């Protein structure tokens, strides 16, 4: 391989020789010109190799092995806490479940096994048991400094933590019961970002590229593979926090636009506000659906479109059913009713909309996902992480205020006294009329909720 000074000198020498051959009166034959062209190509290749060496050297200085560096002391302290939490919660929940089953079998406690509250309680207990086991494994990984595996386990614990919070919300409403799941979700996101090897490598590449002034050098390094691609080659996109957040945001906005246009065309120009959050043009059901389809079908991006269609139809239908069920169980809200439609399942989903989910899945996986990744990569390096962090915080605030507004709306409709400062604040600013106008597709009936 040519050294840096050779690579810098070769293009100039080659161009001088070539300019000499092109001067009038020279007698260089075609072979000489071909040799000169080859010299220029070799020199250009050497320049690209030098650029690649600069990037490689920069990465080698920092170290590519994520397990070579110790996790921060706070992460290890958190590892101790979650390990102790899992070891304490697991036997406690199991013993409580055993005791409850004995009381029911002995006839000392009478429950309606088909009631929504009982079903939610059983599911909640199962989620707590699985979460406790996962927390034990996660704590051990943090203590043993297995950064790569710890980062992967954060993506296992995130949906479990979300399920914990959602079930707690459905059973007891909005209160301090959600504080621990929220704190744990924030910590998991921070650990996934700081311990995820793919994100660490991306930030190292960013620092390396900042030391290069030429734009073509930047592009030559990026051309090796688009940032954000799955480096293992098994899937298309890397399933990290940054990619998932922007896919959620883009799909939330895009889904709302498509649904609004669809309703406008189907109902003779009726314009209906179909937003799902208190502020902004967001429909989180489409954002969550897009993330779910991406996670489940990421490795099928090269598969037969019919396979993608069938898988997406089942995933989308199941997600739509579960979302409708949760909204009714938590707040008594009915956002859609497909009763009487083709292959309707409890009015929560139908064959017609499962077909649409299948089509959307094919378009998403085979056509939209590559273009959206390219769009995400257009976020400037200087603001990539800061912009994502700010937008994520704003989205979390929007979701939190939406849940509080829905909870207060439920309380007012259920006849509960709204005496707390928070409830009174929401009653003044987000009255029943405001909520009904903002969420025009939602109908709230407290008797359908499954709260204790």
Short mmCIF file of C-alpha atoms in Angstrom, two decimals:
data_model
loop_
_atom_site.label_atom_id
_atom_site.label_comp_id
_atom_site.label_asym_id
_atom_site.label_seq_id
_atom_site.Cartn_x
_atom_site.Cartn_y
_atom_site.Cartn_z
CA UNK A 1 0.00 0.00 0.00
CA UNK A 2 1.25 3.53 -0.79
CA UNK A 3 2.15 5.77 2.08
CA UNK A 4 0.44 9.15 2.57
CA UNK A 5 3.16 11.13 0.82
CA UNK A 6 3.26 8.67 -2.08
CA UNK A 7 -0.51 8.84 -2.43
CA UNK A 8 -0.40 12.63 -2.43
CA UNK A 9 2.41 12.74 -4.99
CA UNK A 10 1.17 10.07 -7.35
CA UNK A 11 -1.94 11.86 -8.70
CA UNK A 12 0.07 15.00 -9.47
CA UNK A 13 2.88 13.10 -11.20
CA UNK A 14 0.39 11.08 -13.19
CA UNK A 15 -1.47 14.18 -14.31
CA UNK A 16 1.83 15.84 -15.34
CA UNK A 17 2.81 12.82 -17.38
CA UNK A 18 -0.58 12.71 -18.98
CA UNK A 19 -0.62 16.42 -19.77
CA UNK A 20 2.78 15.94 -21.37
CA UNK A 21 1.45 13.19 -23.58
CA UNK A 22 -1.50 15.29 -24.66
CA UNK A 23 0.70 18.22 -25.78
CA UNK A 24 1.01 18.76 -29.52
CA UNK A 25 4.07 17.28 -31.11
CA UNK A 26 4.47 14.36 -28.67
CA UNK A 27 4.76 10.86 -30.10
CA UNK A 28 3.33 8.79 -27.19
CA UNK A 29 1.38 5.81 -28.45
CA UNK A 30 -1.88 4.42 -27.08
CA UNK A 31 -0.10 2.00 -24.77
CA UNK A 32 1.61 4.88 -22.98
CA UNK A 33 -1.74 6.62 -22.52
CA UNK A 34 -3.30 3.43 -21.17
CA UNK A 35 -0.43 3.07 -18.72
CA UNK A 36 -0.89 6.67 -17.62
CA UNK A 37 -4.62 6.10 -17.05
CA UNK A 38 -3.84 3.05 -14.96
CA UNK A 39 -1.41 5.09 -12.87
CA UNK A 40 -4.13 7.66 -12.21
CA UNK A 41 -6.64 4.96 -11.19
CA UNK A 42 -4.09 3.35 -8.90
CA UNK A 43 -3.35 6.72 -7.33
CA UNK A 44 -7.05 7.41 -6.78
CA UNK A 45 -7.44 3.97 -5.25
CA UNK A 46 -4.47 4.65 -3.01
CA UNK A 47 -6.07 7.91 -1.90
CA UNK A 48 -9.27 6.07 -0.97
CA UNK A 49 -7.19 3.48 0.86
CA UNK A 50 -5.43 6.22 2.78
CA UNK A 51 -8.82 7.66 3.78
CA UNK A 52 -9.96 4.24 4.92
CA UNK A 53 -6.73 3.85 6.88
CA UNK A 54 -7.33 7.19 8.60
CA UNK A 55 -10.78 6.06 9.70
CA UNK A 56 -9.46 2.67 10.80
CA UNK A 57 -6.59 4.23 12.74
CA UNK A 58 -8.98 6.60 14.47
CA UNK A 59 -11.27 3.75 15.43
CA UNK A 60 -8.32 1.64 16.61
CA UNK A 61 -7.17 4.44 18.89
CA UNK A 62 -10.49 4.51 20.70
CA UNK A 63 -10.91 0.74 20.67
CA UNK A 64 -13.62 -1.24 18.90
CA UNK A 65 -14.26 -3.81 21.61
CA UNK A 66 -17.18 -2.49 23.66
CA UNK A 67 -16.43 -4.88 26.51
CA UNK A 68 -12.87 -3.56 26.83
CA UNK A 69 -14.09 -0.50 28.75
CA UNK A 70 -15.88 -0.71 32.07
CA UNK A 71 -19.43 0.47 32.34
CA UNK A 72 -19.93 3.68 34.36
CA UNK A 73 -20.22 3.24 38.09
CA UNK A 74 -23.87 4.37 37.99
CA UNK A 75 -24.70 1.60 35.52
CA UNK A 76 -23.10 -0.98 37.79
CA UNK A 77 -24.95 0.41 40.81
CA UNK A 78 -28.17 0.13 38.82
CA UNK A 79 -27.17 -3.44 38.00
CA UNK A 80 -26.98 -4.22 41.72
CA UNK A 81 -30.37 -2.59 42.31
CA UNK A 82 -32.19 -4.43 39.50
CA UNK A 83 -30.58 -7.72 40.56
CA UNK A 84 -31.80 -7.26 44.13
CA UNK A 85 -35.19 -6.08 42.82
CA UNK A 86 -35.59 -9.19 40.68
CA UNK A 87 -34.48 -11.51 43.49
CA UNK A 88 -36.97 -9.88 45.87
CA UNK A 89 -39.95 -9.51 43.51
CA UNK A 90 -39.79 -12.98 41.93
CA UNK A 91 -40.43 -15.08 45.06
CA UNK A 92 -42.85 -12.46 46.43
CA UNK A 93 -45.05 -12.54 43.32
CA UNK A 94 -44.87 -16.32 43.02
CA UNK A 95 -45.84 -16.83 46.68
CA UNK A 96 -48.65 -14.28 46.34
CA UNK A 97 -50.01 -16.10 43.29
CA UNK A 98 -49.84 -19.46 45.08
CA UNK A 99 -51.60 -18.03 48.13
CA UNK A 100 -54.32 -16.43 45.98
CA UNK A 101 -54.94 -19.67 44.08
CA UNK A 102 -55.28 -21.60 47.37
CA UNK A 103 -57.74 -19.04 48.75
CA UNK A 104 -59.83 -19.28 45.60
CA UNK A 105 -59.77 -23.10 45.52
CA UNK A 106 -60.68 -23.34 49.22
CA UNK A 107 -63.67 -21.06 48.65
CA UNK A 108 -62.52 -18.31 50.99
CA UNK A 109 -62.25 -15.84 48.11
CA UNK A 110 -64.82 -15.59 45.33
CA UNK A 111 -63.84 -14.11 41.98
CA UNK A 112 -65.39 -13.89 38.58
CA UNK A 113 -62.86 -15.62 36.36
CA UNK A 114 -64.32 -13.97 33.28
CA UNK A 115 -64.27 -10.43 34.63
CA UNK A 116 -61.92 -7.97 33.00
CA UNK A 117 -60.35 -7.01 36.33
CA UNK A 118 -59.43 -10.63 37.13
CA UNK A 119 -57.95 -11.21 33.66
CA UNK A 120 -55.88 -8.03 33.92
CA UNK A 121 -54.63 -9.07 37.37
CA UNK A 122 -53.52 -12.49 36.09
CA UNK A 123 -51.73 -10.97 33.10
CA UNK A 124 -50.11 -8.38 35.37
CA UNK A 125 -48.79 -11.11 37.67
CA UNK A 126 -47.30 -13.00 34.70
CA UNK A 127 -45.63 -9.82 33.42
CA UNK A 128 -44.15 -9.16 36.86
CA UNK A 129 -42.72 -12.70 37.03
CA UNK A 130 -41.15 -12.49 33.56
CA UNK A 131 -39.80 -9.00 34.30
CA UNK A 132 -38.24 -10.17 37.55
CA UNK A 133 -36.42 -13.02 35.78
CA UNK A 134 -35.19 -10.65 33.07
CA UNK A 135 -34.05 -8.10 35.64
CA UNK A 136 -31.94 -10.76 37.36
CA UNK A 137 -30.24 -11.65 34.07
CA UNK A 138 -29.83 -7.97 33.17
CA UNK A 139 -28.30 -7.15 36.55
CA UNK A 140 -25.76 -9.96 36.21
CA UNK A 141 -24.79 -8.76 32.72
CA UNK A 142 -24.23 -5.21 33.99
CA UNK A 143 -22.14 -6.40 36.91
CA UNK A 144 -20.03 -8.62 34.65
CA UNK A 145 -19.56 -5.74 32.16
CA UNK A 146 -21.08 -7.59 29.20
CA UNK A 147 -21.98 -4.40 27.34
CA UNK A 148 -23.10 -6.05 24.11
CA UNK A 149 -25.51 -8.47 25.79
CA UNK A 150 -26.67 -5.86 28.28
CA UNK A 151 -27.60 -3.56 25.38
CA UNK A 152 -29.63 -6.34 23.80
CA UNK A 153 -31.43 -7.11 27.04
CA UNK A 154 -32.54 -3.49 27.35
CA UNK A 155 -34.65 -4.06 24.24
CA UNK A 156 -36.22 -7.07 25.96
CA UNK A 157 -36.94 -5.16 29.15
CA UNK A 158 -38.37 -2.07 27.44
CA UNK A 159 -41.59 -3.75 26.20
CA UNK A 160 -41.92 -5.57 29.55
CA UNK A 161 -41.60 -2.26 31.40
CA UNK A 162 -44.13 -0.71 29.04
CA UNK A 163 -46.53 -3.62 29.66
CA UNK A 164 -46.01 -3.21 33.42
CA UNK A 165 -46.96 0.46 33.24
CA UNK A 166 -49.93 -0.10 30.93
CA UNK A 167 -51.40 -2.88 33.09
CA UNK A 168 -50.87 -0.84 36.24
CA UNK A 169 -52.62 2.07 34.52
CA UNK A 170 -55.53 -0.15 33.50
CA UNK A 171 -55.96 -1.58 37.02
CA UNK A 172 -55.39 1.42 39.27
CA UNK A 173 -55.43 4.48 37.03
CA UNK A 174 -52.87 7.23 36.72
CA UNK A 175 -50.80 7.91 39.82
CA UNK A 176 -47.53 7.19 41.61
CA UNK A 177 -47.87 3.56 40.54
CA UNK A 178 -46.42 4.61 37.16
CA UNK A 179 -43.38 6.37 38.64
CA UNK A 180 -41.14 3.28 38.84
CA UNK A 181 -41.93 2.01 35.31
CA UNK A 182 -41.24 5.49 33.91
CA UNK A 183 -37.92 5.80 35.74
CA UNK A 184 -36.91 2.30 34.67
CA UNK A 185 -37.80 3.02 31.03
CA UNK A 186 -35.66 6.16 31.06
CA UNK A 187 -32.71 4.28 32.57
CA UNK A 188 -33.06 1.45 30.06
CA UNK A 189 -33.02 3.91 27.16
CA UNK A 190 -29.90 5.60 28.54
CA UNK A 191 -28.13 2.27 28.99
CA UNK A 192 -29.14 1.05 25.53
CA UNK A 193 -27.69 4.21 23.99
CA UNK A 194 -24.45 4.17 25.98
CA UNK A 195 -23.84 0.41 25.88
CA UNK A 196 -25.10 -0.45 22.38
CA UNK A 197 -21.97 -1.32 20.33
CA UNK A 198 -23.51 -0.20 17.04
CA UNK A 199 -24.24 3.26 18.41
CA UNK A 200 -20.80 3.45 20.00
CA UNK A 201 -19.18 2.56 16.68
CA UNK A 202 -21.32 5.14 14.90
CA UNK A 203 -20.25 7.87 17.30
CA UNK A 204 -16.62 6.85 16.90
CA UNK A 205 -16.99 7.08 13.15
CA UNK A 206 -18.52 10.52 13.62
CA UNK A 207 -15.50 11.67 15.59
CA UNK A 208 -13.17 10.21 12.95
CA UNK A 209 -14.97 11.92 10.10
CA UNK A 210 -14.88 15.26 11.87
CA UNK A 211 -11.09 15.18 11.49
CA UNK A 212 -11.44 15.01 7.70
CA UNK A 213 -12.01 18.23 5.82
CA UNK A 214 -12.85 16.95 2.36
CA UNK A 215 -16.46 16.09 1.58
CA UNK A 216 -15.45 13.30 -0.81
CA UNK A 217 -13.50 11.63 2.01
CA UNK A 218 -16.61 11.64 4.15
CA UNK A 219 -18.68 10.14 1.35
CA UNK A 220 -16.06 7.49 0.60
CA UNK A 221 -16.20 6.32 4.22
CA UNK A 222 -19.99 6.36 4.36
CA UNK A 223 -20.25 4.55 1.00
CA UNK A 224 -18.92 1.38 2.63
CA UNK A 225 -22.40 0.94 4.10
CA UNK A 226 -25.21 3.34 5.01
CA UNK A 227 -25.11 4.29 8.66
CA UNK A 228 -27.94 2.67 10.54
CA UNK A 229 -27.88 -0.54 8.51
CA UNK A 230 -27.84 -3.86 10.34
CA UNK A 231 -24.14 -4.68 10.45
CA UNK A 232 -24.81 -8.41 10.83
CA UNK A 233 -26.48 -8.50 7.43
CA UNK A 234 -29.41 -10.53 8.75
CA UNK A 235 -31.80 -7.59 8.79
CA UNK A 236 -32.05 -4.32 6.90
CA UNK A 237 -32.05 -1.70 9.62
CA UNK A 238 -30.24 -1.59 12.97
CA UNK A 239 -32.81 -1.84 15.74
CA UNK A 240 -31.40 0.87 17.97
CA UNK A 241 -33.12 3.71 19.82
CA UNK A 242 -32.38 6.40 17.24
CA UNK A 243 -33.72 4.50 14.24
CA UNK A 244 -36.77 3.23 16.12
CA UNK A 245 -37.67 6.67 17.49
CA UNK A 246 -37.57 8.36 14.09
CA UNK A 247 -39.48 5.52 12.45
CA UNK A 248 -42.14 5.91 15.16
CA UNK A 249 -42.34 9.68 14.66
CA UNK A 250 -42.45 9.57 10.85
CA UNK A 251 -45.05 6.78 10.83
CA UNK A 252 -47.19 8.61 13.42
CA UNK A 253 -47.38 11.69 11.20
CA UNK A 254 -47.62 9.80 7.91
CA UNK A 255 -50.28 7.42 9.21
CA UNK A 256 -52.40 10.32 10.44
CA UNK A 257 -52.17 12.02 7.02
CA UNK A 258 -53.14 8.83 5.16
CA UNK A 259 -56.05 8.09 7.52
CA UNK A 260 -57.34 11.66 7.29
CA UNK A 261 -57.25 11.57 3.49
CA UNK A 262 -58.91 8.12 3.48
CA UNK A 263 -61.74 9.31 5.73
CA UNK A 264 -62.09 12.53 3.71
CA UNK A 265 -62.46 10.59 0.45
CA UNK A 266 -64.74 7.91 1.89
CA UNK A 267 -67.18 10.20 3.71
CA UNK A 268 -67.88 12.86 1.08
CA UNK A 269 -65.32 15.40 2.13
CA UNK A 270 -65.84 15.19 5.91
CA UNK A 271 -62.72 16.48 7.63
CA UNK A 272 -62.22 14.79 10.99
CA UNK A 273 -59.47 15.29 13.56
CA UNK A 274 -58.05 11.79 13.96
CA UNK A 275 -55.00 12.66 16.06
CA UNK A 276 -54.16 10.34 18.94
CA UNK A 277 -52.15 12.69 21.17
CA UNK A 278 -53.07 15.87 22.97
CA UNK A 279 -50.69 18.02 20.93
CA UNK A 280 -49.34 17.72 17.43
CA UNK A 281 -50.26 15.77 14.28
CA UNK A 282 -49.47 12.35 15.70
CA UNK A 283 -51.34 9.06 15.58
CA UNK A 284 -49.26 6.79 17.82
CA UNK A 285 -51.07 3.63 16.76
CA UNK A 286 -49.41 3.94 13.35
CA UNK A 287 -46.06 4.74 14.93
CA UNK A 288 -46.25 1.73 17.22
CA UNK A 289 -47.51 -0.46 14.37
CA UNK A 290 -44.60 0.62 12.16
CA UNK A 291 -42.08 -0.14 14.91
CA UNK A 292 -43.70 -3.52 15.58
CA UNK A 293 -43.69 -4.49 11.89
CA UNK A 294 -40.08 -3.32 11.56
CA UNK A 295 -38.89 -5.31 14.57
CA UNK A 296 -40.78 -8.47 13.56
CA UNK A 297 -40.08 -8.37 9.81
CA UNK A 298 -36.64 -6.75 9.74
CA UNK A 299 -35.01 -10.05 8.77
CA UNK A 300 -37.61 -10.72 6.07
CA UNK A 301 -36.79 -7.64 3.99
CA UNK A 302 -35.52 -9.87 1.16
CA UNK A 303 -38.28 -12.46 1.55
CA UNK A 304 -41.18 -13.17 -0.78
CA UNK A 305 -43.67 -10.27 -0.73
CA UNK A 306 -46.54 -12.70 -0.11
CA UNK A 307 -44.82 -13.93 3.07
CA UNK A 308 -44.34 -10.34 4.21
CA UNK A 309 -48.00 -9.62 3.40
CA UNK A 310 -49.31 -12.55 5.47
CA UNK A 311 -47.02 -11.85 8.42
CA UNK A 312 -47.84 -8.14 8.41
CA UNK A 313 -51.59 -8.82 8.20
CA UNK A 314 -51.47 -11.07 11.26
CA UNK A 315 -49.17 -8.72 13.22
CA UNK A 316 -51.22 -5.64 12.32
CA UNK A 317 -54.54 -7.31 13.12
CA UNK A 318 -53.29 -8.61 16.47
CA UNK A 319 -51.83 -5.21 17.34
CA UNK A 320 -55.06 -3.42 16.40
CA UNK A 321 -57.08 -5.87 18.51
CA UNK A 322 -54.80 -5.50 21.56
CA UNK A 323 -54.77 -1.71 21.28
CA UNK A 324 -58.56 -1.52 21.14
CA UNK A 325 -58.83 -3.90 24.09
CA UNK A 326 -56.35 -1.92 26.20
CA UNK A 327 -58.00 1.44 25.53
CA UNK A 328 -61.34 0.00 26.60
CA UNK A 329 -59.87 -1.75 29.66
CA UNK A 330 -57.89 1.29 30.85
CA UNK A 331 -60.25 4.18 30.06
CA UNK A 332 -63.48 2.65 28.77
CA UNK A 333 -62.69 4.17 25.36
CA UNK A 334 -63.94 2.77 22.08
CA UNK A 335 -61.90 4.32 19.27
CA UNK A 336 -63.22 2.14 16.44
CA UNK A 337 -65.85 -0.55 15.99
CA UNK A 338 -65.72 -2.92 13.01
CA UNK A 339 -68.81 -4.88 14.01
CA UNK A 340 -70.56 -6.11 10.87
CA UNK A 341 -67.44 -5.78 8.70
CA UNK A 342 -65.98 -8.72 6.81
CA UNK A 343 -64.30 -11.17 9.24
CA UNK A 344 -64.88 -8.83 12.18
CA UNK A 345 -63.28 -10.05 15.44
CA UNK A 346 -65.20 -8.55 18.38
CA UNK A 347 -65.38 -5.32 16.38
CA UNK A 348 -61.72 -4.65 17.26
CA UNK A 349 -60.24 -5.72 13.94
CA UNK A 350 -61.50 -7.23 10.70
CA UNK A 351 -60.35 -9.05 7.59
CA UNK A 352 -60.65 -5.84 5.56
CA UNK A 353 -58.22 -3.92 7.75
CA UNK A 354 -55.91 -6.92 8.18
CA UNK A 355 -55.67 -6.89 4.39
CA UNK A 356 -54.70 -3.22 4.54
CA UNK A 357 -52.11 -3.99 7.23
CA UNK A 358 -50.66 -6.64 4.92
CA UNK A 359 -50.35 -4.21 2.02
CA UNK A 360 -48.86 -1.53 4.27
CA UNK A 361 -46.35 -4.07 5.59
CA UNK A 362 -45.13 -4.97 2.09
CA UNK A 363 -44.80 -1.33 1.08
CA UNK A 364 -43.12 -0.49 4.38
CA UNK A 365 -40.55 -3.30 4.42
CA UNK A 366 -39.71 -3.45 0.72
CA UNK A 367 -39.99 0.19 -0.33
CA UNK A 368 -40.40 2.72 2.47
CA UNK A 369 -37.87 1.41 5.02
CA UNK A 370 -34.76 1.95 2.85
CA UNK A 371 -35.90 5.45 1.92
CA UNK A 372 -36.78 6.36 5.50
CA UNK A 373 -33.35 5.19 6.66
CA UNK A 374 -31.77 7.39 4.01
CA UNK A 375 -33.95 10.26 5.27
CA UNK A 376 -32.89 9.66 8.88
CA UNK A 377 -29.26 9.72 7.76
CA UNK A 378 -29.77 13.22 6.38
CA UNK A 379 -29.98 14.55 9.95
CA UNK A 380 -26.74 16.55 10.30
CA UNK A 381 -24.01 14.96 12.36
CA UNK A 382 -23.70 17.95 14.65
CA UNK A 383 -27.30 17.75 15.83
CA UNK A 384 -28.06 14.04 15.33
CA UNK A 385 -28.04 13.02 18.97
CA UNK A 386 -29.08 16.31 20.56
CA UNK A 387 -32.05 16.70 18.20
CA UNK A 388 -33.16 13.13 18.80
CA UNK A 389 -32.92 13.56 22.57
CA UNK A 390 -34.93 16.81 22.55
CA UNK A 391 -37.63 15.38 20.26
CA UNK A 392 -37.83 12.21 22.36
CA UNK A 393 -38.34 14.26 25.53
CA UNK A 394 -41.08 16.33 23.85
CA UNK A 395 -42.79 13.16 22.61
CA UNK A 396 -42.69 11.63 26.10
CA UNK A 397 -44.20 14.81 27.56
CA UNK A 398 -46.94 14.76 24.92
CA UNK A 399 -47.76 11.11 25.68
CA UNK A 400 -47.69 11.69 29.45
CA UNK A 401 -50.03 14.69 29.27
CA UNK A 402 -52.33 12.77 26.93
CA UNK A 403 -52.60 9.90 29.41
CA UNK A 404 -53.26 12.34 32.27
CA UNK A 405 -55.92 14.16 30.23
CA UNK A 406 -57.62 10.85 29.36
CA UNK A 407 -57.45 9.73 32.99
CA UNK A 408 -59.07 12.95 34.20
CA UNK A 409 -61.68 12.69 31.44
CA UNK A 410 -62.45 9.16 32.62
CA UNK A 411 -62.71 10.37 36.23
CA UNK A 412 -65.17 13.11 35.33
CA UNK A 413 -67.31 10.76 33.24
CA UNK A 414 -67.24 8.17 36.04
CA UNK A 415 -68.42 10.75 38.58
CA UNK A 416 -65.24 10.71 40.63
CA UNK A 417 -64.46 13.90 42.61
CA UNK A 418 -61.87 16.03 40.81
CA UNK A 419 -60.40 17.76 43.83
CA UNK A 420 -56.65 17.38 43.30
CA UNK A 421 -54.75 20.33 41.78
CA UNK A 422 -53.78 18.23 38.76
CA UNK A 423 -57.35 17.09 38.11
CA UNK A 424 -58.67 20.64 38.50
CA UNK A 425 -55.98 21.97 36.12
CA UNK A 426 -56.92 19.44 33.45
CA UNK A 427 -60.62 20.07 34.01
CA UNK A 428 -60.13 23.78 33.35
CA UNK A 429 -57.92 23.49 30.27
CA UNK A 430 -59.10 20.18 28.81
CA UNK A 431 -62.80 19.96 29.54
CA UNK A 432 -65.13 17.22 28.33
CA UNK A 433 -66.07 19.30 25.30
CA UNK A 434 -62.43 19.92 24.43
CA UNK A 435 -61.54 16.22 24.75
CA UNK A 436 -64.52 15.15 22.65
CA UNK A 437 -63.54 17.63 19.95
CA UNK A 438 -59.83 16.73 20.03
CA UNK A 439 -60.40 12.96 20.01
CA UNK A 440 -63.36 12.86 17.66
CA UNK A 441 -63.11 9.11 17.03
CA UNK A 442 -63.14 8.18 20.73
CA UNK A 443 -66.24 7.39 22.77
CA UNK A 444 -65.76 7.00 26.53
CA UNK A 445 -67.96 4.73 28.64
CA UNK A 446 -66.61 4.21 32.21
CA UNK A 447 -68.67 1.03 32.65
CA UNK A 448 -66.48 -0.75 30.07
CA UNK A 449 -63.23 -0.12 31.96
CA UNK A 450 -61.61 -2.83 34.06
CA UNK A 451 -60.35 -0.70 36.95
CA UNK A 452 -60.50 -1.94 40.51
#
